[in-house]
Amino acid sequence: MSEDSPHRAVRSFVKRGGRTTRAQQRALGQLLATYGVADAPRPLDARSIFGREAPLVLEIGFGNGETLAALAARYPDKVYLGIEVHEPGIGHLLLQLQRDGIGNVRVLPGDAVEILRDDIADQALDEVLILFPDPWPKKRHHKRRIVQPALLQLLAAKIRTGGLLHLATDWQPYAEYMLETINQSRWFDNVVTDHGFVPRPHDRPETKFERRGQRLGHQVWDLQCRRNRSETGPGQRHPDPA
Ligand SMILES: C[S@@+](CC[C@H](N)C(=O)[O-])C[C@H]1O[C@@H](n2cnc3c(N)ncnc32)[C@H](O)[C@@H]1O
């Protein structure tokens, strides 16, 4: 990636304060040894992390992790990675994994763009979820939105052919931007023939942010696309500035 890439200079998050409880602090200090990936050989894929071949699902920006934990408990034959920067949320998920004895999730604290670029093996991911990403509603902040062509290019290198990318948002202008970006992408094909949104998939758990939006009367838009066979090409592996 070039030095002036937007994903180096402009991040899709600002570190929120938020109170980290003592239990979450303890989890961050102790449980990452069990549920982290520090010891796994790079680049990361299902085998290097879990020691076996299995469909690998990544959730980017898992918030408090309840969706990731619910999916992992429901689908024990799949293996899951979650990336998040918000420490209380990471602590919350670690505690839930321990409490519920969920063994098929690993947690990566940090910026998803950097972790994807530096740590995840090409073609390693079977499915990626980005659920209710920060909408950054002000125009001058749109460059902070995580879903943009540069991210799709990076994901195209990391998702195997036929793999699924699932996006959801309750912010209509972002939903329309996501749809346009997906439909213009060379590497992803919308799963529906009318190139529109999909009805809420029955197996997608409700998220914390989704419930908050519902209390405010927000509508929800889900979008799914599959990685097609188009090559990303050697010079296109990592996103360049748009
Ligand atoms: C609006 S919240 C949604 C959380 C959760 N998906 C839900 O629906 O409840 C967006 C989350 O994405 C995280 N996030 C934003 N940019 C990120 C990045 N580049 N890497 C990792 N996490 C990120 C934020 O910290 C925040 O927790």
PDB file of N, CA and C and ligand atoms in Angstrom, residues 12-13 16 59 61-63 83-86 110-112 131-134 146 207-209, ligand 1:
ATOM      1  N   SER A  12     -11.379   4.554   9.991  1.00  0.00           N
ATOM      2  CA  SER A  12     -12.836   4.486  10.031  1.00  0.00           C
ATOM      3  C   SER A  12     -13.368   4.566  11.460  1.00  0.00           C
ATOM      4  N   PHE A  13     -12.486   4.842  12.408  1.00  0.00           N
ATOM      5  CA  PHE A  13     -12.922   4.891  13.812  1.00  0.00           C
ATOM      6  C   PHE A  13     -12.143   5.978  14.524  1.00  0.00           C
ATOM      7  N   ARG A  16     -13.159   5.431  20.984  1.00  0.00           N
ATOM      8  CA  ARG A  16     -14.168   5.937  21.914  1.00  0.00           C
ATOM      9  C   ARG A  16     -13.681   5.681  23.325  1.00  0.00           C
ATOM     10  N   GLU A  59     -15.770 -11.290  11.206  1.00  0.00           N
ATOM     11  CA  GLU A  59     -16.626 -10.124  11.443  1.00  0.00           C
ATOM     12  C   GLU A  59     -15.732  -8.917  11.722  1.00  0.00           C
ATOM     13  N   GLY A  61     -15.462  -5.134  13.016  1.00  0.00           N
ATOM     14  CA  GLY A  61     -16.197  -4.179  13.854  1.00  0.00           C
ATOM     15  C   GLY A  61     -17.325  -4.867  14.602  1.00  0.00           C
ATOM     16  N   PHE A  62     -16.961  -5.854  15.453  1.00  0.00           N
ATOM     17  CA  PHE A  62     -17.997  -6.684  16.088  1.00  0.00           C
ATOM     18  C   PHE A  62     -18.691  -6.009  17.265  1.00  0.00           C
ATOM     19  N   GLY A  63     -18.264  -4.799  17.637  1.00  0.00           N
ATOM     20  CA  GLY A  63     -18.947  -4.090  18.722  1.00  0.00           C
ATOM     21  C   GLY A  63     -18.763  -4.814  20.041  1.00  0.00           C
ATOM     22  N   ILE A  83     -12.580  -8.768  14.468  1.00  0.00           N
ATOM     23  CA  ILE A  83     -11.647  -7.639  14.588  1.00  0.00           C
ATOM     24  C   ILE A  83     -12.418  -6.443  15.125  1.00  0.00           C
ATOM     25  N   GLU A  84     -11.840  -5.806  16.151  1.00  0.00           N
ATOM     26  CA  GLU A  84     -12.502  -4.642  16.766  1.00  0.00           C
ATOM     27  C   GLU A  84     -11.425  -3.793  17.437  1.00  0.00           C
ATOM     28  N   VAL A  85     -11.682  -2.483  17.498  1.00  0.00           N
ATOM     29  CA  VAL A  85     -10.730  -1.587  18.171  1.00  0.00           C
ATOM     30  C   VAL A  85     -11.213  -1.158  19.559  1.00  0.00           C
ATOM     31  N   HIS A  86     -12.503  -1.309  19.823  1.00  0.00           N
ATOM     32  CA  HIS A  86     -13.094  -0.757  21.047  1.00  0.00           C
ATOM     33  C   HIS A  86     -12.866  -1.719  22.215  1.00  0.00           C
ATOM     34  N   GLY A 110      -7.618  -4.363  17.007  1.00  0.00           N
ATOM     35  CA  GLY A 110      -6.873  -3.481  16.109  1.00  0.00           C
ATOM     36  C   GLY A 110      -7.684  -3.043  14.917  1.00  0.00           C
ATOM     37  N   ASP A 111      -6.998  -2.333  14.025  1.00  0.00           N
ATOM     38  CA  ASP A 111      -7.632  -1.771  12.834  1.00  0.00           C
ATOM     39  C   ASP A 111      -7.794  -2.862  11.775  1.00  0.00           C
ATOM     40  N   ALA A 112      -9.030  -3.097  11.367  1.00  0.00           N
ATOM     41  CA  ALA A 112      -9.307  -4.181  10.423  1.00  0.00           C
ATOM     42  C   ALA A 112      -8.528  -4.020   9.124  1.00  0.00           C
ATOM     43  N   LEU A 131     -21.384  -5.428   9.894  1.00  0.00           N
ATOM     44  CA  LEU A 131     -22.772  -5.162  10.289  1.00  0.00           C
ATOM     45  C   LEU A 131     -22.862  -3.831  11.009  1.00  0.00           C
ATOM     46  N   PHE A 132     -23.647  -2.950  10.462  1.00  0.00           N
ATOM     47  CA  PHE A 132     -23.896  -1.631  11.051  1.00  0.00           C
ATOM     48  C   PHE A 132     -22.592  -0.870  11.334  1.00  0.00           C
ATOM     49  N   PRO A 133     -21.753  -0.729  10.288  1.00  0.00           N
ATOM     50  CA  PRO A 133     -20.528   0.063  10.468  1.00  0.00           C
ATOM     51  C   PRO A 133     -20.889   1.514  10.758  1.00  0.00           C
ATOM     52  N   ASP A 134     -19.968   2.215  11.408  1.00  0.00           N
ATOM     53  CA  ASP A 134     -20.219   3.624  11.743  1.00  0.00           C
ATOM     54  C   ASP A 134     -20.618   4.371  10.469  1.00  0.00           C
ATOM     55  N   ILE A 146     -15.914   2.804   6.402  1.00  0.00           N
ATOM     56  CA  ILE A 146     -15.039   1.650   6.144  1.00  0.00           C
ATOM     57  C   ILE A 146     -15.363   0.987   4.811  1.00  0.00           C
ATOM     58  N   THR A 207     -28.164  -7.286  15.927  1.00  0.00           N
ATOM     59  CA  THR A 207     -26.996  -6.752  16.621  1.00  0.00           C
ATOM     60  C   THR A 207     -27.438  -5.667  17.605  1.00  0.00           C
ATOM     61  N   LYS A 208     -26.500  -5.291  18.465  1.00  0.00           N
ATOM     62  CA  LYS A 208     -26.796  -4.260  19.453  1.00  0.00           C
ATOM     63  C   LYS A 208     -27.144  -2.933  18.757  1.00  0.00           C
ATOM     64  N   PHE A 209     -26.346  -2.566  17.754  1.00  0.00           N
ATOM     65  CA  PHE A 209     -26.614  -1.305  17.055  1.00  0.00           C
ATOM     66  C   PHE A 209     -27.906  -1.361  16.267  1.00  0.00           C
TER      67      PHE A 209
HETATM   68  C1  LIG B   1     -21.580   1.207  14.888  1.00  0.00           C
HETATM   69  S1  LIG B   1     -20.582  -0.010  15.643  1.00  0.00           S
HETATM   70  C2  LIG B   1     -21.443  -1.537  15.243  1.00  0.00           C
HETATM   71  C3  LIG B   1     -21.023  -2.661  16.142  1.00  0.00           C
HETATM   72  C4  LIG B   1     -21.712  -4.012  15.846  1.00  0.00           C
HETATM   73  N1  LIG B   1     -21.368  -4.508  14.520  1.00  0.00           N
HETATM   74  C5  LIG B   1     -23.199  -3.893  15.994  1.00  0.00           C
HETATM   75  O1  LIG B   1     -23.899  -3.898  14.970  1.00  0.00           O
HETATM   76  O2  LIG B   1     -23.656  -3.780  17.145  1.00  0.00           O
HETATM   77  C6  LIG B   1     -19.182  -0.099  14.565  1.00  0.00           C
HETATM   78  C7  LIG B   1     -17.985  -0.774  15.213  1.00  0.00           C
HETATM   79  O3  LIG B   1     -16.939  -0.888  14.267  1.00  0.00           O
HETATM   80  C8  LIG B   1     -15.710  -0.673  14.931  1.00  0.00           C
HETATM   81  N2  LIG B   1     -14.738  -0.264  13.905  1.00  0.00           N
HETATM   82  C9  LIG B   1     -14.817   0.794  13.083  1.00  0.00           C
HETATM   83  N3  LIG B   1     -13.764   0.837  12.256  1.00  0.00           N
HETATM   84  C10 LIG B   1     -13.000  -0.252  12.555  1.00  0.00           C
HETATM   85  C11 LIG B   1     -11.777  -0.749  12.052  1.00  0.00           C
HETATM   86  N4  LIG B   1     -11.127  -0.128  11.053  1.00  0.00           N
HETATM   87  N5  LIG B   1     -11.267  -1.855  12.591  1.00  0.00           N
HETATM   88  C12 LIG B   1     -11.903  -2.488  13.605  1.00  0.00           C
HETATM   89  N6  LIG B   1     -13.072  -2.065  14.137  1.00  0.00           N
HETATM   90  C13 LIG B   1     -13.624  -0.959  13.610  1.00  0.00           C
HETATM   91  C14 LIG B   1     -16.022   0.396  15.960  1.00  0.00           C
HETATM   92  O4  LIG B   1     -15.103   0.387  17.036  1.00  0.00           O
HETATM   93  C15 LIG B   1     -17.428  -0.004  16.395  1.00  0.00           C
HETATM   94  O5  LIG B   1     -17.410  -0.847  17.519  1.00  0.00           O
END
